Amino acid sequence: MSNSIESTLHETRVFPPPESFVAQANVSGKAAYQALLDEADRDPNGFWGRLARENLQWSKPFTQVLDESKAPFYTWFGDGELNVSANCLDVNLVNGNADKIAIIFEADGGEVTQVTYQQLYERVCKFANALKALGYKAGDRAIIYLPMSIEAVVAMQACARLGVIHSVVFGGFSSKSLHERITDVGASLVITADAQMRGGKAIALKPAVDEALGMGGCEAVRHSIVYRRTGGDVAWDAKRDLWMHEITAKQSADCPPVPVNAEHPLFILYTSGSTGKPKGVQHSSGGYLLWAKLTMEWTFDAKPSDIFWCTADVGWVTGHSYITYGPLAAGLTQVVFEGVPTYPDAGRFWKMIQDHKVTTFYTAPTAIRSLIKASEAKASHHPKSYDLSSLRLLGSVGEPINPEAWMWYHINVGGERCPIVDTWWQTETGGHMITPLPGVTPLKPGSCTTRLPGITAAIVDETGGDVEAGHGGFLVIKRPWPSMIRAIWGDPDRYVKSYFPSELRGYYLAGDGAQCDTDGCFWIMGRIDDVLNVSGHRLGTMEVESALVAHELVAEAAVVGRPDATTGEAVVAFVVLKRSRPEGDEAIAIGKQLRDWVAKEIGPIAKPKEIRFGDNLPKTRSGKIMRRLLRVVAKGETVTQDVSTLENPAILDQLSTPV
Ligand code: WTA
């Protein structure tokens, strides 16, 4: 737990929802919220059944809401059928939204492209027809490795239209990470682009796919479909590679949606856990979409006139729920962007809000913190230099937001009038779980406040007993909910062990430590496992360690997190080489080599911020590496704990010296 998180627990400022917001909110006032909580607590199945009937269009209505007979393998609306893409697109054509702008896309260089719901529908249908013509059908798995683009949304929706299960891989992951996911998920199709643009530079994507497919074990992949983003030269395998624009050109603009069972997997998204191998989190169609849509209405107070902007990448769950599915199911106009918040300059977010008249802005604390710095450096990067009066609601996601960043966001971006929804959730939960409702909840900077109706979040001890307010414990969800993870792809045992450990009475274990205050507000204190949160991205320490020890120079490595003012946490690696411990310039050179190696093995987001070399690592007499002590050393603090159980206490002094 970092010091900054300690200090948030003493935060006393409270910001009640503005009356003008309450007056127009979808969930307006405490009584409305309480009524939903009570309905859900009194009769959960009645509550969820009602919402699923009211919010989704079913091709075959369900008769059973929740089946707990194989707990913790729950099923929701299990005998119902629907199509997710029809619920995002077709419904909007009959609801009078055909000519409404669905997506305003702004590319890295600032070019803007818009599509209406009708146009998006046609593009999705054409692409789905092309996939169908190639023989892809419900249940097949497609890896999507695309830049942020309208095409990425089209590809995901086209898969959903056919029941093809997509697994999106963030464009920043290496060919090795890509290969791991292609083989684990058993993909028969890869959808990629020639390149992506980031900060004015083209970064090739297709070569990583070619490399991954060449690594072996990918024989099931029949095609690699390529979106032409930059038009640069690409290597081509005529037997396997197809241009997206060529295969869609002659297709019909109508493709009947394939009804699938509510439990049919919509997607599998890999995320880091406590072991070296990422977990393929499997989500359903019905329950998942229900929550993506409802949280748009509740948390984001979605209104037909909104211009919604979630700055996430579709490679993460936030981009799934709050770009590809939620906003479309809610019939909104949304902004999608390619690039980085600091290009062409650090005023980009504020300029985009001004240009596109964004009403609802959802981003990550790490982006806010980096933009605070930039805005202090130059007036033209400051939000106050832009007209942000269109904004009515702000959101935060991915990591705890420190109160200083919260206040800056509130004052400088929200003009002190916009509520901030600090949404706590995870890849596994599918959508928001603990968050303020903007027309209900008094806000406390640094707290994600209270649970959503139907979400039985609680803090418990190691036996599952409730922990009193003001004391730390494990964050759990006591009852299943529709958008919960259904499985870890191909590893049912790991699903049970990771999320439903037997000592916790069948509760879902989130993996976060947290505490509740006396108002029932939750304060997230950080992960309880070996997962780091770097710039809002989940990273397993074991993943980075495995990458390091795969390098020919490395004998042993231990990776820990250290609090970082901008990225939340930073990766610090303690490394023992097979040869003698390097010093001075040599240590710097090998450090760089290893950092580049990690970027190549996993992706640039996993690069250690610092590498320290030792003759050994601190170990117990039984050989266990004492990561707890390394965390103290990484922070630059003196170890005050008892080190008498260590085999080699002197090593701590050596490791305490940064290169
Ligand atoms: C952390 C991202 C504090 C938490 C949607 C969780 C947060 C992990 C918040 C999930 C928040 C996410 N406040 N911590 N508002 N939101 N986290 O799977 O540790 O990429 O377990 O999902 O991020 O990260 P994931």
XYZ file of C-alpha atoms and ligand atoms in Angstrom:
684
model
C 0.000 0.000 0.000
C 1.444 3.355 -0.949
C 1.660 6.407 1.280
C -0.556 8.411 -1.022
C -3.297 5.838 -0.613
C -2.873 6.004 3.177
C -3.411 9.751 3.065
C -6.610 9.462 0.984
C -8.191 7.619 3.881
C -8.079 10.880 5.819
C -9.858 12.785 3.066
C -12.798 14.706 4.507
C -14.102 16.824 1.600
C -17.552 15.869 0.372
C -19.215 17.172 -2.799
C -22.980 16.638 -2.954
C -24.475 16.180 -6.442
C -25.426 19.535 -8.006
C -29.185 20.094 -7.819
C -29.439 20.848 -11.517
C -27.866 17.458 -12.246
C -30.141 15.621 -9.823
C -33.194 17.222 -11.414
C -32.518 15.618 -14.793
C -30.716 12.408 -13.763
C -31.781 8.935 -14.894
C -31.409 7.799 -11.291
C -32.405 10.930 -9.434
C -31.909 11.310 -5.703
C -31.242 8.951 -2.818
C -34.764 7.520 -2.706
C -34.602 6.329 -6.319
C -31.232 4.667 -5.688
C -32.470 3.119 -2.448
C -35.549 1.745 -4.225
C -33.314 -0.031 -6.772
C -31.012 -1.360 -4.035
C -34.001 -2.670 -2.080
C -35.607 -4.269 -5.118
C -32.325 -6.037 -5.946
C -31.664 -7.171 -2.388
C -35.239 -8.370 -1.812
C -35.617 -10.355 -5.037
C -32.400 -10.455 -7.087
C -33.794 -12.730 -9.773
C -36.921 -10.614 -10.184
C -34.762 -7.491 -10.395
C -32.334 -8.833 -12.993
C -35.096 -10.521 -14.974
C -37.069 -7.286 -15.180
C -34.027 -5.304 -16.327
C -33.027 -7.903 -18.909
C -36.526 -7.918 -20.383
C -36.795 -4.117 -20.413
C -33.346 -3.350 -21.784
C -32.514 -6.026 -24.326
C -34.264 -7.429 -27.344
C -34.460 -11.194 -27.175
C -35.005 -13.373 -30.219
C -36.075 -16.075 -27.776
C -37.215 -14.884 -24.341
C -35.583 -16.511 -21.325
C -37.624 -18.281 -18.666
C -34.873 -18.767 -16.087
C -32.864 -15.839 -14.730
C -30.011 -17.401 -12.748
C -28.913 -21.021 -12.591
C -26.716 -21.655 -9.560
C -26.731 -25.441 -9.775
C -23.119 -25.582 -10.999
C -21.787 -22.690 -8.880
C -19.397 -20.950 -9.297
C -20.099 -21.671 -12.959
C -23.232 -19.534 -13.033
C -25.482 -19.029 -16.012
C -27.801 -16.080 -16.588
C -30.887 -15.974 -18.809
C -29.589 -19.380 -19.904
C -32.467 -20.493 -22.126
C -32.826 -17.113 -23.863
C -31.382 -16.147 -27.237
C -30.309 -12.794 -28.611
C -27.720 -11.148 -30.792
C -25.440 -8.501 -29.313
C -24.816 -6.646 -32.558
C -28.565 -6.462 -33.274
C -28.975 -4.917 -29.817
C -26.329 -2.303 -30.633
C -27.163 -1.496 -34.259
C -30.475 -2.806 -35.583
C -32.383 -1.419 -32.594
C -31.096 2.044 -33.400
C -32.357 1.840 -36.968
C -35.903 1.163 -35.791
C -35.648 3.639 -32.887
C -35.194 6.592 -35.219
C -31.406 6.804 -34.814
C -30.501 5.701 -38.355
C -29.166 9.148 -39.285
C -27.738 9.912 -35.875
C -23.931 10.010 -35.699
C -22.754 6.849 -33.959
C -19.021 7.491 -34.014
C -16.934 10.620 -34.445
C -13.449 9.281 -35.073
C -10.421 11.517 -34.708
C -7.191 10.042 -36.012
C -3.708 10.633 -34.619
C -3.124 13.441 -37.099
C -6.452 15.122 -36.300
C -8.461 13.934 -39.356
C -12.111 13.437 -38.412
C -14.420 10.761 -39.853
C -18.023 10.277 -38.812
C -20.420 7.395 -39.306
C -24.140 7.314 -38.679
C -25.870 4.318 -37.150
C -27.098 3.351 -40.639
C -23.551 3.533 -42.051
C -22.079 1.629 -39.127
C -24.757 -1.040 -39.530
C -23.901 -1.398 -43.218
C -20.161 -1.613 -42.588
C -20.641 -4.216 -39.888
C -22.985 -6.225 -42.131
C -20.582 -6.121 -45.072
C -17.696 -7.277 -42.953
C -19.817 -9.969 -41.296
C -20.882 -11.187 -44.751
C -17.229 -11.311 -45.805
C -16.361 -13.397 -42.730
C -19.309 -15.667 -43.430
C -18.188 -16.119 -47.041
C -14.783 -17.208 -45.728
C -16.492 -19.859 -43.639
C -16.352 -18.293 -40.172
C -19.252 -19.155 -37.912
C -20.551 -19.023 -34.344
C -18.056 -20.386 -31.852
C -14.932 -19.746 -33.955
C -12.322 -17.516 -32.321
C -10.889 -14.388 -33.944
C -7.905 -12.445 -32.663
C -8.271 -8.713 -33.273
C -5.003 -6.740 -33.288
C -6.031 -3.364 -34.609
C -5.371 0.298 -33.968
C -8.101 2.472 -32.511
C -10.381 3.013 -35.489
C -13.924 2.673 -36.704
C -12.676 -0.575 -38.267
C -11.883 -1.980 -34.809
C -15.476 -1.420 -33.699
C -16.713 -2.834 -37.014
C -14.572 -5.954 -36.611
C -15.770 -6.614 -33.054
C -19.418 -5.994 -33.931
C -19.169 -8.154 -37.063
C -17.853 -11.039 -34.966
C -20.709 -10.533 -32.508
C -23.180 -10.527 -35.384
C -22.089 -14.040 -36.365
C -21.400 -15.352 -32.876
C -17.668 -15.496 -33.657
C -15.865 -15.031 -30.327
C -13.370 -12.184 -30.460
C -10.240 -11.763 -28.452
C -8.788 -8.302 -28.831
C -5.066 -7.923 -28.229
C -3.817 -4.424 -27.401
C -1.673 -3.063 -30.260
C 1.170 -2.401 -27.826
C 1.704 -6.100 -27.130
C 4.634 -7.894 -28.718
C 4.520 -10.743 -31.243
C 5.323 -13.137 -28.416
C 2.323 -11.988 -26.339
C 0.211 -12.147 -29.472
C 1.382 -15.693 -30.180
C 0.547 -16.759 -26.633
C -3.012 -15.478 -27.061
C -3.530 -16.876 -30.582
C -2.571 -20.361 -29.424
C -4.324 -20.271 -26.049
C -7.615 -19.164 -27.576
C -7.264 -21.507 -30.578
C -7.933 -18.748 -33.112
C -8.743 -19.553 -36.718
C -8.740 -15.907 -37.806
C -6.599 -12.833 -37.157
C -7.771 -9.322 -37.990
C -5.017 -6.721 -38.061
C -3.764 -3.580 -39.829
C -0.649 -2.666 -41.733
C 0.272 -0.175 -39.031
C -1.016 2.175 -36.376
C -0.268 5.847 -35.836
C 0.944 7.055 -32.463
C 2.258 10.515 -31.844
C 2.896 11.167 -35.545
C 4.807 7.938 -36.077
C 3.645 4.844 -37.940
C 4.162 1.701 -35.891
C 3.871 -1.487 -37.901
C 1.365 -4.092 -36.697
C 1.268 -6.742 -39.398
C 4.914 -7.842 -38.978
C 4.099 -8.819 -35.382
C 1.234 -10.968 -36.653
C 3.467 -12.551 -39.312
C 6.082 -13.265 -36.667
C 3.544 -14.703 -34.234
C 2.008 -16.947 -36.895
C 5.492 -18.152 -37.791
C 6.249 -19.257 -34.230
C 4.400 -22.528 -34.550
C 1.200 -23.810 -32.995
C -0.944 -21.395 -35.045
C -1.851 -23.859 -37.807
C -5.563 -23.330 -37.093
C -5.325 -19.736 -38.371
C -6.744 -19.751 -41.899
C -6.718 -16.032 -42.683
C -5.210 -12.813 -41.606
C -7.425 -9.911 -42.649
C -5.622 -6.602 -42.945
C -7.086 -3.131 -42.559
C -5.073 -0.656 -44.635
C -4.388 2.173 -42.203
C -1.245 3.840 -43.510
C -0.765 2.256 -46.929
C 2.893 1.483 -46.272
C 4.597 -1.606 -47.704
C 3.716 -4.913 -46.079
C 4.964 -8.446 -46.576
C 2.168 -10.541 -48.051
C 1.299 -14.224 -47.867
C -1.136 -14.727 -50.749
C -2.497 -17.938 -49.240
C -3.425 -16.356 -45.940
C -3.594 -12.559 -46.147
C -6.619 -10.591 -47.329
C -7.290 -6.855 -47.471
C -10.316 -5.837 -45.448
C -11.463 -3.325 -48.106
C -11.232 -5.919 -50.877
C -13.215 -8.655 -49.186
C -15.973 -6.276 -48.066
C -16.332 -4.303 -51.319
C -18.898 -6.499 -53.015
C -20.748 -7.766 -49.957
C -24.391 -7.045 -49.239
C -25.062 -4.304 -46.681
C -27.490 -6.551 -44.835
C -26.462 -9.521 -42.794
C -29.066 -11.198 -40.615
C -27.823 -11.357 -37.006
C -27.241 -14.907 -35.774
C -29.211 -15.489 -32.568
C -27.006 -17.040 -29.904
C -27.674 -18.373 -26.462
C -27.390 -15.708 -23.752
C -24.410 -17.636 -22.376
C -22.615 -17.857 -25.710
C -19.156 -16.290 -25.204
C -19.104 -12.802 -26.707
C -15.395 -12.367 -26.116
C -12.312 -13.568 -24.347
C -9.975 -10.888 -23.075
C -6.577 -11.718 -21.618
C -5.533 -10.078 -18.399
C -2.703 -10.509 -15.925
C -2.965 -12.649 -12.848
C -0.570 -13.810 -10.188
C 1.147 -16.427 -12.320
C 3.219 -15.918 -15.438
C 0.472 -16.835 -17.864
C -2.251 -14.273 -18.665
C -5.822 -15.428 -18.050
C -8.385 -15.550 -20.858
C -11.401 -13.939 -19.192
C -14.536 -15.259 -20.882
C -17.656 -13.099 -21.025
C -21.226 -13.942 -21.970
C -23.521 -12.289 -24.519
C -26.736 -11.528 -22.610
C -25.603 -10.706 -19.086
C -22.579 -8.786 -20.295
C -24.518 -6.575 -22.690
C -27.239 -5.931 -20.134
C -24.721 -4.447 -17.720
C -22.760 -2.514 -20.379
C -26.017 -0.834 -21.355
C -27.414 -0.300 -17.855
C -24.228 1.221 -16.490
C -24.289 3.663 -19.421
C -27.748 4.736 -18.242
C -26.983 4.736 -14.525
C -23.339 5.686 -14.058
C -23.006 7.881 -17.129
C -26.598 9.137 -17.015
C -26.781 8.518 -20.800
C -29.097 10.920 -22.653
C -29.868 10.982 -26.399
C -28.189 14.395 -26.673
C -24.887 13.223 -25.159
C -21.538 13.181 -26.896
C -19.764 10.478 -24.950
C -16.010 10.017 -24.958
C -14.148 7.152 -23.342
C -10.419 7.521 -24.030
C -9.570 3.837 -23.502
C -8.243 1.494 -26.170
C -10.431 -1.398 -27.344
C -7.527 -3.643 -26.300
C -8.718 -3.272 -22.696
C -12.039 -4.097 -21.102
C -12.929 -0.407 -20.744
C -12.841 -0.104 -24.524
C -15.069 -3.167 -24.863
C -17.789 -2.081 -22.449
C -17.630 1.689 -22.919
C -16.736 2.011 -26.615
C -17.771 -1.018 -28.641
C -20.849 -2.156 -26.735
C -22.316 0.169 -24.058
C -22.537 3.482 -25.949
C -23.997 1.830 -29.063
C -26.521 -0.217 -27.090
C -27.537 3.077 -25.430
C -27.854 4.787 -28.847
C -25.328 7.537 -28.104
C -23.006 9.545 -30.286
C -19.468 8.837 -29.167
C -15.985 10.072 -29.876
C -13.268 7.507 -30.588
C -9.658 8.590 -30.879
C -6.394 7.225 -32.172
C -3.087 8.348 -30.723
C -1.890 9.689 -27.409
C -3.048 12.529 -25.140
C 0.205 14.427 -25.687
C 0.263 14.637 -29.493
C 0.258 17.031 -31.342
C 0.488 18.591 -27.887
C -0.764 18.057 -24.347
C -3.857 20.146 -25.076
C -5.267 17.428 -27.322
C -7.926 16.110 -24.917
C -9.185 19.602 -24.121
C -9.232 20.614 -27.769
C -11.130 17.462 -28.694
C -13.700 18.098 -25.955
C -14.103 21.638 -27.299
C -14.234 20.652 -31.000
C -16.657 17.759 -30.598
C -18.698 19.312 -27.773
C -18.156 16.308 -25.549
C -20.645 16.053 -22.668
C -19.296 12.995 -20.859
C -15.579 12.362 -20.563
C -14.152 9.127 -19.165
C -10.412 8.698 -18.705
C -7.727 7.276 -16.404
C -5.986 8.946 -13.450
C -2.594 8.336 -15.051
C -3.604 10.469 -18.061
C -4.914 13.187 -15.757
C -1.701 13.219 -13.727
C 0.501 13.511 -16.792
C -1.674 16.312 -18.175
C -1.518 18.213 -14.884
C 2.241 18.384 -15.287
C 1.994 19.469 -18.931
C -0.601 22.130 -18.188
C 1.608 23.622 -15.519
C 4.433 23.837 -18.012
C 2.530 25.670 -20.750
C -0.664 27.764 -20.710
C -1.829 26.516 -24.117
C -1.881 22.982 -22.695
C -4.073 24.032 -19.799
C -7.756 23.043 -19.900
C -8.634 26.645 -19.000
C -7.406 27.718 -22.437
C -10.269 25.748 -24.023
C -14.038 26.004 -23.980
C -15.090 22.948 -21.997
C -18.594 24.212 -21.249
C -20.209 21.288 -23.102
C -19.063 18.891 -20.337
C -21.627 17.753 -17.808
C -20.075 14.605 -16.362
C -16.558 13.255 -15.817
C -15.373 9.738 -15.095
C -12.251 7.983 -13.881
C -11.215 4.348 -14.209
C -8.376 1.891 -13.882
C -6.669 2.776 -10.620
C -7.299 4.800 -7.500
C -7.383 8.515 -8.235
C -5.417 10.518 -5.692
C -7.371 13.425 -4.146
C -5.005 16.039 -5.624
C -5.642 14.773 -9.159
C -9.364 14.493 -8.392
C -9.512 18.139 -7.284
C -7.584 19.316 -10.319
C -9.938 17.365 -12.618
C -12.959 18.721 -10.769
C -11.840 22.373 -10.892
C -9.990 22.655 -14.204
C -11.832 20.209 -16.421
C -15.225 19.977 -14.755
C -15.448 23.702 -13.969
C -16.565 22.671 -10.456
C -19.982 21.811 -11.904
C -19.536 18.280 -13.275
C -19.875 15.274 -10.978
C -16.948 12.823 -11.208
C -17.792 9.126 -11.295
C -14.788 7.189 -9.965
C -15.711 3.753 -11.269
C -14.207 0.667 -9.654
C -14.426 -2.482 -11.743
C -12.272 -5.095 -13.481
C -11.877 -7.080 -16.676
C -13.649 -9.879 -14.840
C -16.670 -7.838 -13.733
C -17.639 -6.724 -17.249
C -18.834 -3.303 -16.116
C -18.887 -0.838 -13.226
C -19.410 -2.306 -9.768
C -18.701 0.398 -7.208
C -19.192 3.959 -8.363
C -21.019 7.139 -7.520
C -24.280 7.743 -9.348
C -23.996 11.337 -10.543
C -27.529 12.322 -9.533
C -27.380 10.572 -6.181
C -24.028 10.126 -4.479
C -22.083 12.713 -2.472
C -18.538 12.492 -3.853
C -15.368 12.035 -1.819
C -12.115 12.584 -3.706
C -10.255 9.260 -3.835
C -13.211 7.016 -3.005
C -15.201 5.059 -5.573
C -18.049 5.462 -3.031
C -20.928 2.969 -3.104
C -22.059 -0.220 -4.787
C -24.433 -0.267 -7.742
C -27.872 -1.839 -7.226
C -27.648 -5.629 -7.493
C -23.909 -5.635 -6.756
C -23.256 -7.107 -3.316
C -19.776 -5.706 -2.736
C -18.346 -6.131 0.755
C -15.093 -6.176 2.720
C -14.307 -9.467 4.436
C -11.497 -11.139 6.362
C -9.639 -14.313 5.368
C -12.551 -16.508 6.485
C -15.168 -14.480 4.630
C -16.487 -12.739 7.758
C -17.593 -9.113 7.390
C -15.010 -6.548 8.428
C -16.111 -3.467 10.340
C -16.022 0.005 8.823
C -12.601 1.585 9.031
C -10.710 -1.720 8.777
C -8.990 -3.141 5.728
C -9.893 -6.469 4.152
C -10.541 -8.311 0.914
C -12.977 -6.803 -1.535
C -15.524 -9.457 -2.518
C -18.858 -9.651 -4.326
C -21.122 -11.930 -2.361
C -23.737 -12.825 -4.967
C -23.280 -13.515 -8.698
C -24.254 -10.773 -11.163
C -25.109 -11.012 -14.878
C -21.931 -9.521 -16.394
C -19.493 -11.537 -14.301
C -16.659 -13.564 -15.811
C -17.919 -17.000 -16.858
C -14.661 -18.898 -17.083
C -10.960 -18.683 -17.684
C -10.709 -19.994 -21.210
C -9.483 -23.572 -21.122
C -8.725 -23.584 -17.391
C -11.783 -24.197 -15.187
C -9.664 -25.046 -12.128
C -7.837 -21.761 -12.262
C -11.186 -19.956 -12.488
C -12.383 -21.557 -9.273
C -9.068 -21.164 -7.445
C -8.468 -17.544 -8.482
C -11.919 -16.145 -7.903
C -13.816 -18.457 -5.565
C -11.297 -19.722 -2.988
C -12.998 -22.205 -0.675
C -12.323 -20.271 2.530
C -14.387 -17.318 1.288
C -17.831 -18.967 1.372
C -18.322 -18.861 -2.397
C -17.828 -15.093 -2.664
C -16.136 -13.649 -5.756
C -12.649 -12.494 -4.723
C -11.674 -9.358 -6.643
C -7.985 -9.397 -5.703
C -8.085 -5.863 -4.297
C -7.607 -4.792 -0.699
C -10.085 -2.144 0.398
C -11.921 -0.652 3.307
C -15.274 0.967 3.912
C -15.790 4.153 5.881
C -18.736 4.771 8.200
C -20.797 6.211 5.321
C -20.454 2.909 3.471
C -17.988 4.386 0.956
C -15.307 2.070 -0.429
C -11.627 3.037 -0.557
C -9.504 0.784 -2.757
C -6.062 0.180 -1.276
C -4.373 -1.787 -4.061
C -3.964 -5.370 -5.171
C -3.506 -8.174 -2.675
C -1.784 -10.394 -5.242
C 1.301 -10.088 -7.425
C -0.430 -7.837 -9.904
C 0.820 -4.308 -10.540
C -1.151 -1.415 -11.894
C 1.068 0.638 -14.164
C -0.702 3.549 -15.861
C -3.991 1.768 -15.261
C -2.723 -1.388 -16.993
C -2.625 -4.663 -15.157
C 0.710 -6.388 -15.173
C 1.727 -9.582 -13.405
C 5.110 -9.410 -11.649
C 5.630 -13.057 -12.642
C 5.120 -12.209 -16.307
C 7.926 -9.664 -16.166
C 10.123 -12.045 -14.166
C 9.613 -14.823 -16.717
C 10.547 -12.441 -19.505
C 13.726 -11.371 -17.690
C 14.938 -14.868 -16.888
C 14.401 -15.822 -20.522
C 17.318 -13.497 -21.361
C 20.638 -15.291 -21.771
C 22.470 -13.075 -19.272
C 19.956 -13.428 -16.444
C 20.120 -16.032 -13.697
C 17.369 -14.764 -11.434
C 14.933 -11.877 -11.247
C 12.376 -10.507 -8.813
C 9.958 -7.805 -9.817
C 8.036 -5.507 -7.502
C 5.985 -2.333 -7.778
C 6.954 1.057 -6.429
C 4.526 3.988 -6.045
C 4.982 6.472 -8.880
C 3.593 9.991 -9.027
C 2.493 9.702 -12.665
C 1.950 6.042 -13.503
C 0.507 4.995 -10.122
C 2.984 2.158 -9.823
C 6.293 1.588 -11.576
C 8.054 -1.705 -12.275
C 11.327 -2.248 -10.414
C 13.350 -5.356 -11.244
C 16.074 -6.892 -9.089
C 18.325 -8.979 -11.262
C 21.130 -11.459 -10.685
C 23.229 -12.125 -13.770
C 24.882 -15.414 -14.672
C 28.167 -13.518 -14.712
C 29.479 -11.077 -12.074
C 27.441 -8.106 -10.968
C 27.909 -5.174 -13.372
C 28.676 -1.682 -12.124
C 28.754 1.853 -13.525
C 28.346 2.265 -17.288
C 28.205 -1.438 -17.814
C 25.255 -1.748 -15.443
C 23.502 1.033 -17.336
C 24.144 -0.655 -20.692
C 22.945 -4.087 -19.554
C 19.977 -2.439 -17.823
C 18.948 -0.868 -21.126
C 19.414 -4.147 -22.953
C 17.143 -5.915 -20.454
C 14.491 -3.204 -20.550
C 14.366 -3.436 -24.363
C 14.184 -7.195 -24.056
C 11.115 -6.993 -21.805
C 9.479 -4.592 -24.256
C 10.074 -7.131 -27.000
C 8.925 -10.103 -24.937
C 5.730 -8.557 -23.535
C 5.284 -4.997 -24.778
C 6.577 -1.520 -23.914
C 4.092 -1.151 -21.023
C 5.960 -3.859 -19.112
C 9.404 -2.214 -19.333
C 10.951 -1.922 -15.864
C 11.434 1.687 -14.851
C 14.485 0.645 -12.888
C 16.748 -2.390 -12.795
C 19.052 -3.092 -9.858
C 21.733 -5.742 -9.998
C 22.765 -7.886 -7.071
C 25.045 -10.829 -6.360
C 21.946 -12.517 -5.039
C 18.355 -11.816 -3.951
C 17.139 -11.695 -0.352
C 15.941 -15.219 0.439
C 14.641 -17.136 3.399
C 16.594 -20.189 4.463
C 14.117 -22.267 2.494
C 14.983 -20.293 -0.650
C 11.905 -18.117 -0.945
C 12.536 -14.644 -2.361
C 11.381 -11.977 0.116
C 9.506 -9.651 -2.206
C 8.077 -7.806 0.785
C 11.570 -6.537 1.624
C 12.313 -5.735 -1.991
C 9.253 -3.491 -2.083
C 10.683 -1.503 0.824
C 14.099 -1.297 -0.837
C 12.540 -0.251 -4.170
C 10.864 2.698 -2.484
C 14.246 3.870 -1.198
C 13.226 3.198 2.395
C 15.282 1.512 5.058
C 14.277 -2.006 5.988
C 13.094 -1.939 9.588
C 11.511 -5.399 9.580
C 13.186 -8.325 11.271
C 15.573 -9.867 8.739
C 16.838 -12.652 10.969
C 15.075 -15.295 8.881
C 17.083 -14.244 5.835
C 19.807 -16.437 4.501
C 21.797 -13.391 3.353
C 20.696 -10.146 5.087
C 23.731 -8.226 3.784
C 22.348 -8.373 0.260
C 19.763 -5.720 1.155
C 22.467 -3.063 1.435
C 23.794 -3.903 -1.984
C 20.324 -3.795 -3.574
C 19.503 -0.501 -1.907
C 21.880 1.370 -4.161
C 20.324 2.423 -7.459
C 22.581 2.213 -10.510
C -7.889 -1.300 -10.342
C -10.033 -1.960 -15.486
C -9.256 1.986 -7.730
C -8.187 -2.370 -9.309
C -11.498 -1.522 -15.547
C -8.780 -3.488 -10.152
C -9.281 0.646 -9.591
C -7.972 -3.378 -11.433
C -10.346 1.397 -10.138
C -8.715 -3.904 -12.626
C -10.839 2.518 -9.385
C -9.845 -0.220 -11.498
N -10.261 2.757 -8.192
N -8.749 0.946 -8.396
N -11.810 3.306 -9.819
N -10.672 0.836 -11.316
N -8.991 -0.331 -10.472
O -8.942 -5.525 -15.149
O -6.989 -2.795 -8.707
O -7.648 -3.647 -16.228
O -8.655 -4.762 -9.577
O -9.970 -3.326 -15.346
O -7.715 -1.976 -11.572
O -8.011 -3.632 -13.814
P -8.601 -4.093 -15.209
